[in-house]
mmCIF file of C-alpha atoms and ligand atoms in Angstrom:
data_model
loop_
_atom_site.group_PDB
_atom_site.id
_atom_site.type_symbol
_atom_site.label_atom_id
_atom_site.label_comp_id
_atom_site.label_asym_id
_atom_site.label_seq_id
_atom_site.Cartn_x
_atom_site.Cartn_y
_atom_site.Cartn_z
ATOM 1 C CA MET A 1 -7.804 86.527 38.372
ATOM 2 C CA SER A 2 -5.996 88.729 35.903
ATOM 3 C CA THR A 3 -2.398 89.617 36.524
ATOM 4 C CA ARG A 4 -1.165 93.270 36.242
ATOM 5 C CA GLU A 5 1.996 94.917 37.453
ATOM 6 C CA ARG A 6 0.326 98.082 38.645
ATOM 7 C CA LEU A 7 -2.109 98.449 41.455
ATOM 8 C CA ARG A 8 -5.363 100.202 40.682
ATOM 9 C CA ILE A 9 -7.524 101.984 43.355
ATOM 10 C CA ALA A 10 -10.859 103.365 42.539
ATOM 11 C CA VAL A 11 -11.740 106.511 44.423
ATOM 12 C CA GLN A 12 -14.783 109.128 44.083
ATOM 13 C CA LYS A 13 -14.419 111.465 41.273
ATOM 14 C CA SER A 14 -16.347 114.187 43.020
ATOM 15 C CA GLY A 15 -18.331 114.254 46.144
ATOM 16 C CA ARG A 16 -17.697 114.061 49.849
ATOM 17 C CA LEU A 17 -15.038 111.409 49.783
ATOM 18 C CA ALA A 18 -13.114 112.680 46.769
ATOM 19 C CA GLU A 19 -10.736 115.167 48.626
ATOM 20 C CA PRO A 20 -10.131 113.225 51.666
ATOM 21 C CA SER A 21 -9.309 110.151 49.641
ATOM 22 C CA ARG A 22 -6.836 111.848 47.312
ATOM 23 C CA ASP A 23 -5.296 113.783 50.466
ATOM 24 C CA LEU A 24 -4.845 110.522 52.240
ATOM 25 C CA LEU A 25 -3.098 108.895 49.365
ATOM 26 C CA ALA A 26 -0.824 111.950 48.903
ATOM 27 C CA ARG A 27 0.061 111.602 52.518
ATOM 28 C CA CYS A 28 1.156 108.045 51.777
ATOM 29 C CA GLY A 29 3.733 109.525 49.480
ATOM 30 C CA LEU A 30 1.669 108.690 46.248
ATOM 31 C CA LYS A 31 2.001 111.377 43.507
ATOM 32 C CA PHE A 32 -0.240 111.125 40.250
ATOM 33 C CA ARG A 33 -0.388 112.684 36.752
ATOM 34 C CA GLN A 34 -3.906 113.089 35.757
ATOM 35 C CA SER A 35 -5.135 112.078 32.279
ATOM 36 C CA ARG A 36 -6.707 114.697 30.062
ATOM 37 C CA ASP A 37 -10.172 113.116 30.545
ATOM 38 C CA LYS A 38 -9.688 113.561 34.307
ATOM 39 C CA LEU A 39 -10.797 109.695 34.789
ATOM 40 C CA PHE A 40 -7.455 108.166 35.338
ATOM 41 C CA CYS A 41 -4.489 109.335 37.333
ATOM 42 C CA PHE A 42 -1.012 107.551 36.670
ATOM 43 C CA GLY A 43 1.025 106.953 39.733
ATOM 44 C CA GLU A 44 4.513 108.516 39.311
ATOM 45 C CA SER A 45 6.153 107.635 42.614
ATOM 46 C CA LEU A 46 4.810 104.041 42.833
ATOM 47 C CA ALA A 47 3.056 101.606 40.497
ATOM 48 C CA VAL A 48 -0.027 102.576 41.835
ATOM 49 C CA ASP A 49 -2.902 104.297 39.626
ATOM 50 C CA LEU A 50 -6.179 105.756 40.354
ATOM 51 C CA LEU A 51 -9.497 105.325 38.577
ATOM 52 C CA LEU A 52 -11.918 108.431 39.411
ATOM 53 C CA VAL A 53 -15.555 107.088 39.346
ATOM 54 C CA ARG A 54 -18.904 107.405 40.923
ATOM 55 C CA ASP A 55 -18.850 105.689 44.416
ATOM 56 C CA ASP A 56 -21.755 103.544 43.368
ATOM 57 C CA ASP A 57 -19.465 101.883 40.924
ATOM 58 C CA ILE A 58 -16.757 101.001 43.234
ATOM 59 C CA PRO A 59 -18.182 97.717 44.595
ATOM 60 C CA GLY A 60 -18.728 96.407 41.070
ATOM 61 C CA LEU A 61 -15.169 97.526 40.044
ATOM 62 C CA LEU A 62 -13.705 95.507 42.901
ATOM 63 C CA ALA A 63 -15.824 92.419 42.322
ATOM 64 C CA SER A 64 -14.883 92.365 38.606
ATOM 65 C CA GLY A 65 -11.275 92.736 39.289
ATOM 66 C CA VAL A 66 -10.980 96.004 37.278
ATOM 67 C CA CYS A 67 -9.540 97.651 40.280
ATOM 68 C CA ASP A 68 -7.692 96.043 43.221
ATOM 69 C CA LEU A 69 -8.724 98.660 45.937
ATOM 70 C CA GLY A 70 -11.391 101.191 46.373
ATOM 71 C CA VAL A 71 -11.959 103.905 48.858
ATOM 72 C CA VAL A 72 -15.707 103.821 49.553
ATOM 73 C CA GLY A 73 -18.240 104.298 52.065
ATOM 74 C CA ARG A 74 -19.004 101.147 54.055
ATOM 75 C CA ASN A 75 -22.666 101.938 53.371
ATOM 76 C CA VAL A 76 -22.120 101.477 49.623
ATOM 77 C CA LEU A 77 -20.008 98.361 50.137
ATOM 78 C CA THR A 78 -22.354 96.713 52.396
ATOM 79 C CA GLU A 79 -25.628 97.504 50.340
ATOM 80 C CA ASP A 80 -23.975 96.070 47.292
ATOM 81 C CA ALA A 81 -22.677 93.057 49.146
ATOM 82 C CA LEU A 82 -26.253 92.323 50.501
ATOM 83 C CA GLY A 83 -27.556 92.582 47.027
ATOM 84 C CA ARG A 84 -25.208 89.596 45.878
ATOM 85 C CA ASP A 85 -25.984 86.048 46.660
ATOM 86 C CA GLY A 86 -23.912 84.169 49.093
ATOM 87 C CA ALA A 87 -20.804 85.469 51.038
ATOM 88 C CA THR A 88 -19.435 88.904 50.913
ATOM 89 C CA PRO A 89 -17.064 89.227 47.964
ATOM 90 C CA PHE A 90 -15.219 92.298 49.706
ATOM 91 C CA ARG A 91 -12.595 92.558 52.239
ATOM 92 C CA THR A 92 -12.152 95.723 54.380
ATOM 93 C CA TRP A 93 -8.413 96.536 54.716
ATOM 94 C CA ARG A 94 -8.756 99.588 56.741
ATOM 95 C CA THR A 95 -11.161 102.037 57.952
ATOM 96 C CA LEU A 96 -10.113 105.447 57.177
ATOM 97 C CA GLY A 97 -11.619 107.906 59.856
ATOM 98 C CA PHE A 98 -13.395 110.256 57.454
ATOM 99 C CA GLY A 99 -16.871 110.049 55.758
ATOM 100 C CA GLY A 100 -18.666 109.279 59.030
ATOM 101 C CA CYS A 101 -22.397 109.062 58.795
ATOM 102 C CA ARG A 102 -25.252 106.768 59.795
ATOM 103 C CA LEU A 103 -28.158 105.211 58.074
ATOM 104 C CA SER A 104 -31.366 106.044 59.880
ATOM 105 C CA ILE A 105 -35.137 105.861 59.852
ATOM 106 C CA ALA A 106 -36.801 109.223 60.006
ATOM 107 C CA LEU A 107 -40.364 110.114 60.339
ATOM 108 C CA PRO A 108 -42.377 113.404 60.059
ATOM 109 C CA GLN A 109 -41.870 115.413 63.332
ATOM 110 C CA ASP A 110 -45.626 115.331 64.049
ATOM 111 C CA VAL A 111 -45.674 111.432 64.144
ATOM 112 C CA PRO A 112 -44.676 109.961 67.538
ATOM 113 C CA TRP A 113 -42.151 107.126 67.454
ATOM 114 C CA THR A 114 -43.010 104.143 69.588
ATOM 115 C CA GLY A 115 -40.506 101.652 67.925
ATOM 116 C CA PRO A 116 -39.867 99.704 64.712
ATOM 117 C CA ARG A 117 -43.011 97.821 64.947
ATOM 118 C CA GLN A 118 -44.957 101.044 64.177
ATOM 119 C CA LEU A 119 -43.396 100.862 60.514
ATOM 120 C CA ALA A 120 -45.450 97.636 59.806
ATOM 121 C CA GLY A 121 -47.591 98.227 56.601
ATOM 122 C CA GLN A 122 -45.833 101.557 56.076
ATOM 123 C CA ARG A 123 -44.012 102.671 52.869
ATOM 124 C CA ILE A 124 -40.180 103.652 53.555
ATOM 125 C CA ALA A 125 -38.457 105.526 50.972
ATOM 126 C CA THR A 126 -34.549 104.772 50.593
ATOM 127 C CA SER A 127 -31.629 104.515 48.333
ATOM 128 C CA TYR A 128 -30.465 101.633 50.415
ATOM 129 C CA PRO A 129 -33.040 98.870 49.898
ATOM 130 C CA HIS A 130 -30.926 95.996 50.791
ATOM 131 C CA LEU A 131 -29.635 97.523 54.068
ATOM 132 C CA LEU A 132 -33.273 98.574 55.066
ATOM 133 C CA GLY A 133 -34.750 95.162 53.936
ATOM 134 C CA ASP A 134 -32.251 93.363 55.994
ATOM 135 C CA TRP A 135 -33.059 95.591 59.105
ATOM 136 C CA LEU A 136 -36.635 95.125 58.685
ATOM 137 C CA ARG A 137 -36.207 91.300 58.479
ATOM 138 C CA ARG A 138 -34.092 91.081 61.670
ATOM 139 C CA GLU A 139 -36.644 93.401 63.419
ATOM 140 C CA GLY A 140 -39.501 91.137 62.132
ATOM 141 C CA VAL A 141 -41.398 94.056 60.556
ATOM 142 C CA ALA A 142 -43.182 93.828 57.113
ATOM 143 C CA ALA A 143 -43.043 97.110 55.300
ATOM 144 C CA THR A 144 -42.997 98.257 51.676
ATOM 145 C CA VAL A 145 -39.710 99.430 50.623
ATOM 146 C CA VAL A 146 -39.885 102.373 48.020
ATOM 147 C CA THR A 147 -36.565 102.619 46.328
ATOM 148 C CA LEU A 148 -35.500 105.963 45.255
ATOM 149 C CA SER A 149 -32.190 107.274 43.692
ATOM 150 C CA GLY A 150 -32.096 110.544 45.212
ATOM 151 C CA SER A 151 -34.060 113.154 47.204
ATOM 152 C CA VAL A 152 -35.353 110.679 49.661
ATOM 153 C CA GLU A 153 -35.993 113.390 52.251
ATOM 154 C CA ILE A 154 -38.897 115.046 50.308
ATOM 155 C CA ALA A 155 -40.874 111.557 49.843
ATOM 156 C CA PRO A 156 -43.096 111.987 52.928
ATOM 157 C CA ARG A 157 -44.073 115.572 51.847
ATOM 158 C CA LEU A 158 -44.900 114.314 48.487
ATOM 159 C CA GLY A 159 -46.993 111.555 49.742
ATOM 160 C CA THR A 160 -45.055 108.887 48.067
ATOM 161 C CA ALA A 161 -43.853 107.383 51.536
ATOM 162 C CA ASP A 162 -44.623 107.366 55.099
ATOM 163 C CA ALA A 163 -41.100 107.256 56.518
ATOM 164 C CA ILE A 164 -37.587 107.329 54.988
ATOM 165 C CA CYS A 165 -34.257 105.576 55.546
ATOM 166 C CA ASP A 166 -31.532 107.810 54.567
ATOM 167 C CA LEU A 167 -27.807 108.759 55.581
ATOM 168 C CA VAL A 168 -27.577 111.465 58.225
ATOM 169 C CA SER A 169 -24.504 113.222 59.407
ATOM 170 C CA SER A 170 -25.306 116.686 61.056
ATOM 171 C CA GLY A 171 -29.019 116.045 60.843
ATOM 172 C CA ALA A 172 -29.794 119.478 59.217
ATOM 173 C CA THR A 173 -31.208 117.926 56.076
ATOM 174 C CA LEU A 174 -33.830 116.063 58.275
ATOM 175 C CA ALA A 175 -34.675 119.210 60.170
ATOM 176 C CA ALA A 176 -35.129 121.392 57.123
ATOM 177 C CA ASN A 177 -37.459 118.814 55.913
ATOM 178 C CA GLN A 178 -39.482 118.501 59.162
ATOM 179 C CA LEU A 179 -38.310 114.946 59.708
ATOM 180 C CA GLN A 180 -37.069 113.381 63.018
ATOM 181 C CA GLU A 181 -34.486 110.769 63.325
ATOM 182 C CA THR A 182 -35.626 107.615 65.040
ATOM 183 C CA ALA A 183 -33.731 104.164 64.684
ATOM 184 C CA VAL A 184 -30.061 104.029 63.523
ATOM 185 C CA LEU A 185 -29.794 101.029 61.170
ATOM 186 C CA PHE A 186 -26.105 101.232 60.315
ATOM 187 C CA GLU A 187 -22.968 103.242 61.166
ATOM 188 C CA SER A 188 -20.660 104.016 58.266
ATOM 189 C CA GLU A 189 -17.312 105.682 57.445
ATOM 190 C CA ALA A 190 -15.033 105.507 54.466
ATOM 191 C CA VAL A 191 -12.926 102.154 54.018
ATOM 192 C CA LEU A 192 -10.175 101.025 51.916
ATOM 193 C CA ALA A 193 -11.685 97.815 50.596
ATOM 194 C CA GLY A 194 -10.640 95.049 47.976
ATOM 195 C CA ALA A 195 -11.794 91.852 46.642
ATOM 196 C CA ALA A 196 -12.048 89.054 49.136
ATOM 197 C CA THR A 197 -8.776 87.515 47.688
ATOM 198 C CA ALA A 198 -5.648 89.778 47.726
ATOM 199 C CA PRO A 199 -3.577 89.771 44.432
ATOM 200 C CA VAL A 200 -0.605 87.564 44.585
ATOM 201 C CA ASP A 201 1.570 89.051 42.040
ATOM 202 C CA GLU A 202 3.523 92.410 42.260
ATOM 203 C CA ARG A 203 0.308 94.163 43.280
ATOM 204 C CA GLY A 204 0.409 91.998 46.569
ATOM 205 C CA ASP A 205 3.658 93.662 47.507
ATOM 206 C CA LEU A 206 2.324 97.136 46.539
ATOM 207 C CA LEU A 207 -0.651 96.501 48.689
ATOM 208 C CA GLN A 208 1.498 95.602 51.616
ATOM 209 C CA LEU A 209 3.495 98.692 51.165
ATOM 210 C CA LEU A 210 0.572 100.915 50.952
ATOM 211 C CA LEU A 211 -0.935 99.473 53.995
ATOM 212 C CA ARG A 212 2.316 100.052 55.974
ATOM 213 C CA ARG A 213 2.332 103.637 54.987
ATOM 214 C CA LEU A 214 -1.355 103.985 55.507
ATOM 215 C CA ASP A 215 -0.974 102.656 59.026
ATOM 216 C CA GLY A 216 1.747 105.215 59.712
ATOM 217 C CA VAL A 217 -0.371 108.011 58.474
ATOM 218 C CA LEU A 218 -3.575 107.064 60.495
ATOM 219 C CA THR A 219 -1.571 106.545 63.578
ATOM 220 C CA VAL A 220 0.336 109.794 63.162
ATOM 221 C CA ARG A 221 -2.953 111.788 62.724
ATOM 222 C CA GLU A 222 -3.693 110.965 66.365
ATOM 223 C CA SER A 223 -0.199 110.906 67.889
ATOM 224 C CA ARG A 224 1.934 113.521 69.602
ATOM 225 C CA LEU A 225 5.481 113.334 70.753
ATOM 226 C CA LEU A 226 5.848 114.213 74.398
ATOM 227 C CA MET A 227 9.192 115.372 75.655
ATOM 228 C CA LEU A 228 9.934 116.331 79.354
ATOM 229 C CA GLN A 229 12.428 116.294 82.135
ATOM 230 C CA ALA A 230 11.515 114.312 85.292
ATOM 231 C CA PRO A 231 13.181 113.902 88.702
ATOM 232 C CA ARG A 232 14.698 110.414 88.695
ATOM 233 C CA SER A 233 12.820 109.887 92.158
ATOM 234 C CA ALA A 234 9.418 110.689 90.585
ATOM 235 C CA LEU A 235 10.026 108.676 87.305
ATOM 236 C CA SER A 236 7.608 105.787 87.853
ATOM 237 C CA ILE A 237 4.727 108.391 89.037
ATOM 238 C CA ILE A 238 5.209 110.417 85.944
ATOM 239 C CA ALA A 239 5.528 107.522 83.739
ATOM 240 C CA ASN A 240 1.870 106.423 84.885
ATOM 241 C CA LEU A 241 0.744 109.795 84.245
ATOM 242 C CA LEU A 242 1.598 109.920 80.454
ATOM 243 C CA PRO A 243 -1.536 109.937 78.391
ATOM 244 C CA GLY A 244 -2.074 106.976 76.111
ATOM 245 C CA CYS A 245 1.819 106.408 75.754
ATOM 246 C CA ALA A 246 3.521 103.035 75.785
ATOM 247 C CA SER A 247 7.172 102.441 76.808
ATOM 248 C CA PRO A 248 8.657 105.889 77.064
ATOM 249 C CA THR A 249 12.462 106.381 76.323
ATOM 250 C CA VAL A 250 14.296 107.499 79.298
ATOM 251 C CA THR A 251 17.944 108.946 78.955
ATOM 252 C CA SER A 252 20.412 110.746 81.477
ATOM 253 C CA ILE A 253 21.031 114.253 81.220
ATOM 254 C CA GLU A 254 24.710 115.420 81.144
ATOM 255 C CA GLY A 255 25.442 117.481 84.272
ATOM 256 C CA SER A 256 22.167 116.922 85.889
ATOM 257 C CA PRO A 257 22.182 113.489 87.764
ATOM 258 C CA ASP A 258 18.840 113.992 89.664
ATOM 259 C CA TYR A 259 16.824 114.494 86.349
ATOM 260 C CA VAL A 260 16.331 112.320 83.273
ATOM 261 C CA ALA A 261 15.057 113.279 80.037
ATOM 262 C CA LEU A 262 11.872 111.267 78.775
ATOM 263 C CA HIS A 263 10.184 111.081 75.545
ATOM 264 C CA ALA A 264 7.084 109.171 74.309
ATOM 265 C CA VAL A 265 4.725 108.895 71.333
ATOM 266 C CA CYS A 266 1.220 109.440 72.848
ATOM 267 C CA ASN A 267 -2.067 108.194 71.072
ATOM 268 C CA GLY A 268 -4.292 111.100 71.060
ATOM 269 C CA ASN A 269 -3.974 114.715 72.173
ATOM 270 C CA VAL A 270 -2.015 115.680 75.258
ATOM 271 C CA SER A 271 -4.157 118.155 77.201
ATOM 272 C CA TRP A 272 -3.181 120.969 79.515
ATOM 273 C CA GLN A 273 -4.624 119.093 82.452
ATOM 274 C CA ASP A 274 -2.242 116.023 81.543
ATOM 275 C CA LEU A 275 0.760 118.402 81.591
ATOM 276 C CA GLU A 276 -0.325 120.161 84.715
ATOM 277 C CA ALA A 277 -0.539 116.796 86.534
ATOM 278 C CA MET A 278 2.863 115.871 85.393
ATOM 279 C CA ARG A 279 4.138 119.211 86.451
ATOM 280 C CA LEU A 280 2.618 118.658 90.006
ATOM 281 C CA ALA A 281 4.635 115.348 90.114
ATOM 282 C CA GLY A 282 7.625 117.217 89.319
ATOM 283 C CA ALA A 283 8.125 117.269 85.671
ATOM 284 C CA ARG A 284 9.583 120.324 83.890
ATOM 285 C CA SER A 285 10.489 121.545 80.342
ATOM 286 C CA MET A 286 7.458 119.772 78.806
ATOM 287 C CA LEU A 287 7.113 119.848 74.915
ATOM 288 C CA VAL A 288 4.231 118.400 72.874
ATOM 289 C CA LEU A 289 4.955 118.056 69.151
ATOM 290 C CA PRO A 290 2.953 116.684 66.164
ATOM 291 C CA VAL A 291 4.427 113.631 64.565
ATOM 292 C CA GLU A 292 4.763 113.847 60.731
ATOM 293 C CA LYS A 293 5.804 110.370 59.866
ATOM 294 C CA LEU A 294 5.917 106.971 61.786
ATOM 295 C CA LEU A 295 7.217 103.680 60.447
ATOM 296 C CA ALA A 296 6.778 100.904 62.906
HETATM 297 O O1 PRT B 1 -21.515 111.038 42.393
HETATM 298 P P1 PRT B 1 -21.489 110.028 43.324
HETATM 299 O O2 PRT B 1 -22.432 108.934 43.221
HETATM 300 O O3 PRT B 1 -19.976 109.505 43.553
HETATM 301 O O4 PRT B 1 -21.732 110.770 44.851
HETATM 302 P P2 PRT B 1 -23.040 110.533 45.822
HETATM 303 O O5 PRT B 1 -23.772 111.740 45.631
HETATM 304 O O6 PRT B 1 -23.614 109.168 45.703
HETATM 305 O O7 PRT B 1 -22.128 110.465 47.147
HETATM 306 P P3 PRT B 1 -21.842 111.649 48.141
HETATM 307 O O8 PRT B 1 -20.603 112.447 47.810
HETATM 308 O O9 PRT B 1 -22.866 112.515 48.746
HETATM 309 O O10 PRT B 1 -21.542 110.581 49.347
HETATM 310 C C1 PRT B 1 -20.373 109.785 49.309
HETATM 311 C C2 PRT B 1 -20.320 108.900 50.731
HETATM 312 O O11 PRT B 1 -20.151 109.995 51.704
HETATM 313 C C3 PRT B 1 -21.565 108.207 51.092
HETATM 314 O O12 PRT B 1 -21.744 107.055 50.465
HETATM 315 C C4 PRT B 1 -21.318 108.147 52.589
HETATM 316 O O13 PRT B 1 -20.619 107.059 53.004
HETATM 317 C C5 PRT B 1 -20.574 109.452 52.932
HETATM 318 N N1 PRT B 1 -21.455 110.358 53.526
HETATM 319 C C6 PRT B 1 -21.079 110.911 54.694
HETATM 320 C C7 PRT B 1 -22.614 110.868 53.128
HETATM 321 C C8 PRT B 1 -22.960 111.769 54.341
HETATM 322 N N2 PRT B 1 -22.050 111.904 55.075
HETATM 323 C C9 PRT B 1 -24.185 112.525 54.026
HETATM 324 N N3 PRT B 1 -24.471 113.416 55.056
HETATM 325 N N4 PRT B 1 -23.366 110.781 52.100
HETATM 326 C C10 PRT B 1 -24.452 111.474 51.852
HETATM 327 N N5 PRT B 1 -24.891 112.258 52.815
HETATM 328 C C11 PRT B 1 -26.104 113.107 52.604
HETATM 329 C C12 PRT B 1 -27.496 112.312 52.868
HETATM 330 O O14 PRT B 1 -27.825 111.446 51.915
HETATM 331 C C13 PRT B 1 -28.309 113.401 53.253
HETATM 332 O O15 PRT B 1 -28.947 113.876 51.763
HETATM 333 O O16 PRT B 1 -26.258 114.320 53.152
HETATM 334 C C14 PRT B 1 -27.532 114.741 53.754
HETATM 335 C C15 PRT B 1 -27.640 114.575 55.080
HETATM 336 O O17 PRT B 1 -26.588 115.357 55.666
HETATM 337 P P4 PRT B 1 -26.605 116.102 56.968
HETATM 338 O O18 PRT B 1 -25.493 116.707 57.368
HETATM 339 O O19 PRT B 1 -27.701 117.310 56.698
HETATM 340 O O20 PRT B 1 -27.384 115.236 58.006
HETATM 341 ZN ZN1 ZN B 2 -23.201 107.669 44.592
#
């Protein structure tokens, strides 16, 4: 394995994952200076650089060691891994909570769906031949996989396929092409991935630092700080009503012996119903605040 002092992350140059990937890294405190050709971003705040590429190139860049990490759809990573012999050469460090979609089989709307067996002997167009081939094998169905690099959804209308296997998020593209979604083969979202073995030089420390910050950012996104005052006598009841909060901090209030102040970080949103239930139990002065940074 090559040694380098700077960690290099591959991210999509343009497309669905480009902006959320850059935003996430920015929230981890990474600042970059972009090269004139706009393909490389030099990390100014940490020794972490970005390579801006097509998403399909990311698995190869990780496998060859050119990049240490990549932000890529699990669909692209798994498709590449299935196309290589033997064990998967990648490691998923974190799932990132954006780029969600599913790989599904779709048929013309006027063809009734009875189950995977009906695909036997049919032609299925896809850009994901390995994921589709793997699923067909597991289902015990022998079909012809027609590999296309794009515009898969028009293949049935062109007569080049009987069904398609493509990514779906809202379903609007399928509907616009008079197709119906049937079986879901694979659920995907963006992940932070790397080679199976982590770098052991300075880059290993940078990776750990980045993961710590990332965990803070990902947790914070879903977290709220809840502050309230509770009657001492109702403390245990109110503590049980806290939505998704572990171990609240309880402090006494100067000049108010019957009440305590309570604050807790809650996982997920705190609804009006949650607040009303706590109010009924005696809580007052309730405040819900977004959390900006969190370091465990
Ligand atoms: O140029 P480059 O190769 O980098 O980009 P690309 O065109 O290959 O990729 P891009 O930007 O379209 O998608 C990048 C990644 O986003 C994918 O690999 C997925 O992990 C993820 N993603 C999430 C999606 C979708 N949702 C998605 N809906 N990728 C593609 N689609 C397409 C789908 O193929 C279909 O054409 O959008 C259409 C369906 O969308 P709906 O909303 O109409 O169902
Ligand atoms: Zn692509």
